Amino acid sequence: MNLQNVFKNNKEWIKNKITTNPNYFDELGKGQDPEFLYIGCSDSRVTAEDLMGLGPGEVFVHRNIANMVTGTDLNAMSVVEYAVVHLKVKHIVVCGHYACGGVKAAMQSQDLGILNPWLRNIRDVYRIHREELNAITSEDKKYDKLVELNVQEQCINLIKTAAVQKAIRERDLKVHGWVFDIHSGKLIDLKIDFNNILESIREIYHLD
Ligand code: CO
């Protein structure tokens, strides 16, 4: 790809935005007030705003390999803290995707260097749900299920943080688990019952 095209595309994009709304960039420059925090995979095929039909200013985004929310990851934890406490987002979405390379790598016996500790968190998800996953005979279906269970566990990791616990209690912050089906383009709401989960883990993870 010729990088000059990127700058040409950018000029085109500015022109389109100003044609629709002459004040577009003045308004954008005033600040942000997004309702969503989106935590997704870094995979180039799974764009955040694009697949939701949203634009600049509407989504606070964090992406990493396999959409992980790890309590010791200063990057992810800072994003959550800023989005929840300061931007006061109304919804947090953890969005996984089928055919996730990170999840696939975690299912294989292979030394991947510095990726090992990152992918180990996905292996932990497998261990927690081992019985359910081992009962699935189709490798493809097992892989899809691990993608879904990983989303669920990352949502639970969000609920373990003090900022999210406080915002759920005080202003009804919602946490959602979604999967992007890369084969059809569809967004699937896993409809995870967080009230139940929150209740069942409160005894162990309650902070605030
Ligand atoms: Co991925």
mmCIF file of C-alpha atoms and ligand atoms in Angstrom:
data_model
loop_
_atom_site.group_PDB
_atom_site.id
_atom_site.type_symbol
_atom_site.label_atom_id
_atom_site.label_comp_id
_atom_site.label_asym_id
_atom_site.label_seq_id
_atom_site.Cartn_x
_atom_site.Cartn_y
_atom_site.Cartn_z
ATOM 1 C CA MET A 1 0.000 0.000 0.000
ATOM 2 C CA ASN A 2 1.230 3.481 -0.883
ATOM 3 C CA LEU A 3 1.250 5.512 2.343
ATOM 4 C CA GLN A 4 0.495 8.662 0.352
ATOM 5 C CA ASN A 5 -2.963 7.173 -0.169
ATOM 6 C CA VAL A 6 -3.604 7.376 3.552
ATOM 7 C CA PHE A 7 -3.085 11.147 3.505
ATOM 8 C CA LYS A 8 -5.185 11.437 0.369
ATOM 9 C CA ASN A 9 -7.949 9.429 2.095
ATOM 10 C CA ASN A 10 -7.672 11.721 5.106
ATOM 11 C CA LYS A 11 -8.232 14.844 2.979
ATOM 12 C CA GLU A 12 -11.233 13.170 1.385
ATOM 13 C CA TRP A 13 -12.594 12.247 4.833
ATOM 14 C CA ILE A 14 -12.251 15.842 6.115
ATOM 15 C CA LYS A 15 -14.068 17.114 3.027
ATOM 16 C CA ASN A 16 -16.930 14.645 3.531
ATOM 17 C CA LYS A 17 -17.315 15.511 7.212
ATOM 18 C CA ILE A 18 -17.366 19.262 6.573
ATOM 19 C CA THR A 19 -19.847 18.882 3.728
ATOM 20 C CA THR A 20 -22.290 17.140 6.091
ATOM 21 C CA ASN A 21 -21.608 19.461 9.029
ATOM 22 C CA PRO A 22 -19.434 22.599 8.589
ATOM 23 C CA ASN A 23 -18.831 22.742 12.378
ATOM 24 C CA TYR A 24 -17.833 19.095 12.643
ATOM 25 C CA PHE A 25 -14.225 19.620 13.753
ATOM 26 C CA ASP A 26 -15.033 22.608 15.986
ATOM 27 C CA GLU A 27 -17.454 20.386 17.857
ATOM 28 C CA LEU A 28 -14.989 17.471 17.969
ATOM 29 C CA GLY A 29 -12.327 19.795 19.402
ATOM 30 C CA LYS A 30 -14.493 20.740 22.380
ATOM 31 C CA GLY A 31 -14.110 17.380 24.117
ATOM 32 C CA GLN A 32 -15.547 13.914 24.385
ATOM 33 C CA ASP A 33 -18.605 12.511 26.102
ATOM 34 C CA PRO A 34 -18.837 8.876 24.927
ATOM 35 C CA GLU A 35 -21.502 6.558 26.336
ATOM 36 C CA PHE A 36 -19.531 3.395 25.590
ATOM 37 C CA LEU A 37 -16.270 1.861 26.651
ATOM 38 C CA TYR A 38 -15.450 -0.808 24.075
ATOM 39 C CA ILE A 39 -12.829 -3.439 24.916
ATOM 40 C CA GLY A 40 -12.034 -5.544 21.867
ATOM 41 C CA CYS A 41 -9.357 -7.555 20.095
ATOM 42 C CA SER A 42 -6.508 -5.893 18.189
ATOM 43 C CA ASP A 43 -7.370 -8.063 15.166
ATOM 44 C CA SER A 44 -7.373 -5.816 12.073
ATOM 45 C CA ARG A 45 -10.670 -7.312 10.890
ATOM 46 C CA VAL A 46 -12.581 -6.330 14.022
ATOM 47 C CA THR A 47 -12.854 -2.561 13.965
ATOM 48 C CA ALA A 48 -14.562 -0.974 16.929
ATOM 49 C CA GLU A 49 -16.637 2.011 15.769
ATOM 50 C CA ASP A 50 -17.086 0.719 12.239
ATOM 51 C CA LEU A 51 -18.928 -2.474 13.128
ATOM 52 C CA MET A 52 -21.247 -0.555 15.474
ATOM 53 C CA GLY A 53 -21.926 2.183 12.925
ATOM 54 C CA LEU A 54 -20.558 4.825 15.323
ATOM 55 C CA GLY A 55 -18.101 7.651 14.731
ATOM 56 C CA PRO A 56 -15.492 9.827 16.453
ATOM 57 C CA GLY A 57 -16.488 10.909 19.955
ATOM 58 C CA GLU A 58 -18.948 8.074 20.508
ATOM 59 C CA VAL A 59 -16.810 5.212 21.825
ATOM 60 C CA PHE A 60 -13.849 5.078 24.208
ATOM 61 C CA VAL A 61 -11.765 2.194 22.900
ATOM 62 C CA HIS A 62 -9.270 -0.256 24.312
ATOM 63 C CA ARG A 63 -7.922 -3.096 22.173
ATOM 64 C CA ASN A 64 -5.420 -5.831 22.881
ATOM 65 C CA ILE A 65 -4.795 -9.439 21.849
ATOM 66 C CA ALA A 66 -7.973 -11.437 22.596
ATOM 67 C CA ASN A 67 -9.817 -8.582 24.379
ATOM 68 C CA MET A 68 -8.383 -9.323 27.812
ATOM 69 C CA VAL A 69 -9.203 -7.472 31.035
ATOM 70 C CA THR A 70 -6.347 -8.436 33.331
ATOM 71 C CA GLY A 71 -6.231 -6.932 36.812
ATOM 72 C CA THR A 72 -2.455 -6.399 36.732
ATOM 73 C CA ASP A 73 -2.476 -4.785 33.265
ATOM 74 C CA LEU A 74 -1.898 -1.114 34.050
ATOM 75 C CA ASN A 75 -2.979 -0.149 30.532
ATOM 76 C CA ALA A 76 -6.385 -1.874 30.656
ATOM 77 C CA MET A 77 -6.990 -0.867 34.277
ATOM 78 C CA SER A 78 -6.207 2.804 33.530
ATOM 79 C CA VAL A 79 -8.623 2.766 30.593
ATOM 80 C CA VAL A 80 -11.383 1.268 32.770
ATOM 81 C CA GLU A 81 -10.743 3.743 35.594
ATOM 82 C CA TYR A 82 -10.733 6.760 33.273
ATOM 83 C CA ALA A 83 -13.803 5.661 31.321
ATOM 84 C CA VAL A 84 -15.865 4.735 34.382
ATOM 85 C CA VAL A 85 -14.821 7.339 36.958
ATOM 86 C CA HIS A 86 -14.052 10.355 34.757
ATOM 87 C CA LEU A 87 -15.947 9.948 31.482
ATOM 88 C CA LYS A 88 -18.778 8.178 33.312
ATOM 89 C CA VAL A 89 -19.638 5.881 30.411
ATOM 90 C CA LYS A 90 -23.040 4.208 30.676
ATOM 91 C CA HIS A 91 -22.025 0.893 29.089
ATOM 92 C CA ILE A 92 -18.894 -1.240 28.977
ATOM 93 C CA VAL A 93 -18.722 -3.753 26.158
ATOM 94 C CA VAL A 94 -16.259 -6.624 25.966
ATOM 95 C CA CYS A 95 -16.362 -7.732 22.349
ATOM 96 C CA GLY A 96 -14.662 -10.967 21.311
ATOM 97 C CA HIS A 97 -14.720 -12.473 17.850
ATOM 98 C CA TYR A 98 -14.855 -15.911 16.278
ATOM 99 C CA ALA A 99 -11.625 -17.016 14.566
ATOM 100 C CA CYS A 100 -9.590 -15.102 17.170
ATOM 101 C CA GLY A 101 -5.891 -15.877 16.668
ATOM 102 C CA GLY A 102 -5.130 -15.175 20.326
ATOM 103 C CA VAL A 103 -7.703 -17.691 21.555
ATOM 104 C CA LYS A 104 -6.530 -20.241 18.994
ATOM 105 C CA ALA A 105 -2.880 -19.801 20.040
ATOM 106 C CA ALA A 106 -3.850 -20.353 23.667
ATOM 107 C CA MET A 107 -5.364 -23.729 22.728
ATOM 108 C CA GLN A 108 -2.091 -24.997 21.229
ATOM 109 C CA SER A 109 0.959 -26.492 22.937
ATOM 110 C CA GLN A 110 3.521 -24.039 21.693
ATOM 111 C CA ASP A 111 6.117 -21.774 23.293
ATOM 112 C CA LEU A 112 5.356 -18.252 22.039
ATOM 113 C CA GLY A 113 7.858 -16.330 24.152
ATOM 114 C CA ILE A 114 6.567 -13.110 25.685
ATOM 115 C CA LEU A 115 3.069 -14.013 24.478
ATOM 116 C CA ASN A 116 3.004 -16.959 26.924
ATOM 117 C CA PRO A 117 1.983 -15.012 30.059
ATOM 118 C CA TRP A 118 -0.635 -13.068 28.082
ATOM 119 C CA LEU A 119 -2.175 -16.193 26.557
ATOM 120 C CA ARG A 120 -1.987 -18.015 29.887
ATOM 121 C CA ASN A 121 -4.954 -15.916 30.997
ATOM 122 C CA ILE A 122 -6.990 -17.581 28.238
ATOM 123 C CA ARG A 123 -5.732 -20.999 29.338
ATOM 124 C CA ASP A 124 -7.053 -20.111 32.803
ATOM 125 C CA VAL A 125 -10.475 -19.491 31.233
ATOM 126 C CA TYR A 126 -10.222 -22.960 29.673
ATOM 127 C CA ARG A 127 -9.310 -24.486 33.040
ATOM 128 C CA ILE A 128 -12.290 -22.849 34.780
ATOM 129 C CA HIS A 129 -14.670 -24.210 32.108
ATOM 130 C CA ARG A 130 -12.751 -27.417 31.329
ATOM 131 C CA GLU A 131 -15.697 -29.813 31.784
ATOM 132 C CA GLU A 132 -17.999 -27.876 29.486
ATOM 133 C CA LEU A 133 -15.305 -27.398 26.834
ATOM 134 C CA ASN A 134 -13.992 -30.977 26.909
ATOM 135 C CA ALA A 135 -17.543 -32.240 26.354
ATOM 136 C CA ILE A 136 -17.612 -30.506 22.925
ATOM 137 C CA THR A 137 -16.319 -32.943 20.288
ATOM 138 C CA SER A 138 -16.076 -30.547 17.331
ATOM 139 C CA GLU A 139 -12.815 -28.573 17.526
ATOM 140 C CA ASP A 140 -14.413 -25.608 15.724
ATOM 141 C CA LYS A 141 -17.352 -25.486 18.127
ATOM 142 C CA LYS A 142 -14.999 -25.787 21.097
ATOM 143 C CA TYR A 143 -12.968 -22.875 19.744
ATOM 144 C CA ASP A 144 -16.128 -20.748 19.311
ATOM 145 C CA LYS A 145 -17.247 -21.648 22.834
ATOM 146 C CA LEU A 146 -13.886 -20.638 24.308
ATOM 147 C CA VAL A 147 -14.184 -17.280 22.517
ATOM 148 C CA GLU A 148 -17.586 -16.799 24.199
ATOM 149 C CA LEU A 149 -16.444 -17.986 27.628
ATOM 150 C CA ASN A 150 -13.391 -15.744 27.393
ATOM 151 C CA VAL A 151 -15.674 -12.738 26.826
ATOM 152 C CA GLN A 152 -17.733 -13.792 29.840
ATOM 153 C CA GLU A 153 -14.658 -14.136 32.066
ATOM 154 C CA GLN A 154 -13.303 -10.742 30.962
ATOM 155 C CA CYS A 155 -16.671 -9.197 31.881
ATOM 156 C CA ILE A 156 -16.342 -10.860 35.288
ATOM 157 C CA ASN A 157 -12.844 -9.376 35.550
ATOM 158 C CA LEU A 158 -14.421 -5.955 35.012
ATOM 159 C CA ILE A 159 -16.891 -6.619 37.805
ATOM 160 C CA LYS A 160 -13.955 -7.409 40.106
ATOM 161 C CA THR A 161 -12.737 -3.789 39.940
ATOM 162 C CA ALA A 162 -13.754 -1.249 42.583
ATOM 163 C CA ALA A 163 -14.625 1.421 39.999
ATOM 164 C CA VAL A 164 -17.086 -0.841 38.161
ATOM 165 C CA GLN A 165 -18.649 -2.196 41.368
ATOM 166 C CA LYS A 166 -19.252 1.359 42.598
ATOM 167 C CA ALA A 167 -20.663 2.564 39.263
ATOM 168 C CA ILE A 168 -23.039 -0.416 39.013
ATOM 169 C CA ARG A 169 -24.367 0.355 42.471
ATOM 170 C CA GLU A 170 -24.504 4.128 42.235
ATOM 171 C CA ARG A 171 -25.506 4.824 38.636
ATOM 172 C CA ASP A 172 -26.518 1.480 37.130
ATOM 173 C CA LEU A 173 -23.505 1.083 34.815
ATOM 174 C CA LYS A 174 -24.116 -1.845 32.446
ATOM 175 C CA VAL A 175 -21.547 -4.445 31.386
ATOM 176 C CA HIS A 176 -22.158 -6.369 28.150
ATOM 177 C CA GLY A 177 -20.515 -9.386 26.541
ATOM 178 C CA TRP A 178 -20.632 -9.480 22.742
ATOM 179 C CA VAL A 179 -19.087 -11.570 19.999
ATOM 180 C CA PHE A 180 -18.439 -10.366 16.457
ATOM 181 C CA ASP A 181 -19.069 -13.141 13.945
ATOM 182 C CA ILE A 182 -16.340 -12.520 11.433
ATOM 183 C CA HIS A 183 -17.987 -14.850 8.883
ATOM 184 C CA SER A 184 -21.259 -12.910 8.679
ATOM 185 C CA GLY A 185 -20.412 -9.491 10.153
ATOM 186 C CA LYS A 186 -23.063 -9.928 12.845
ATOM 187 C CA LEU A 187 -22.710 -8.661 16.397
ATOM 188 C CA ILE A 188 -24.066 -11.195 18.880
ATOM 189 C CA ASP A 189 -25.128 -10.220 22.388
ATOM 190 C CA LEU A 190 -24.205 -13.128 24.681
ATOM 191 C CA LYS A 191 -26.863 -11.835 27.122
ATOM 192 C CA ILE A 192 -24.749 -12.641 30.148
ATOM 193 C CA ASP A 193 -26.737 -12.396 33.355
ATOM 194 C CA PHE A 194 -24.455 -10.116 35.340
ATOM 195 C CA ASN A 195 -26.823 -9.591 38.255
ATOM 196 C CA ASN A 196 -26.648 -13.311 38.957
ATOM 197 C CA ILE A 197 -22.890 -13.479 38.434
ATOM 198 C CA LEU A 198 -22.315 -10.404 40.567
ATOM 199 C CA GLU A 199 -24.409 -11.910 43.335
ATOM 200 C CA SER A 200 -22.582 -15.247 43.185
ATOM 201 C CA ILE A 201 -19.077 -13.743 43.343
ATOM 202 C CA ARG A 202 -19.814 -10.818 45.673
ATOM 203 C CA GLU A 203 -18.742 -12.856 48.690
ATOM 204 C CA ILE A 204 -15.236 -13.203 47.225
ATOM 205 C CA TYR A 205 -14.642 -10.044 45.159
ATOM 206 C CA HIS A 206 -16.643 -7.382 46.971
ATOM 207 C CA LEU A 207 -14.483 -4.269 47.414
ATOM 208 C CA ASP A 208 -16.773 -1.320 47.809
HETATM 209 CO CO CO B 1 -8.682 -11.777 18.150
#
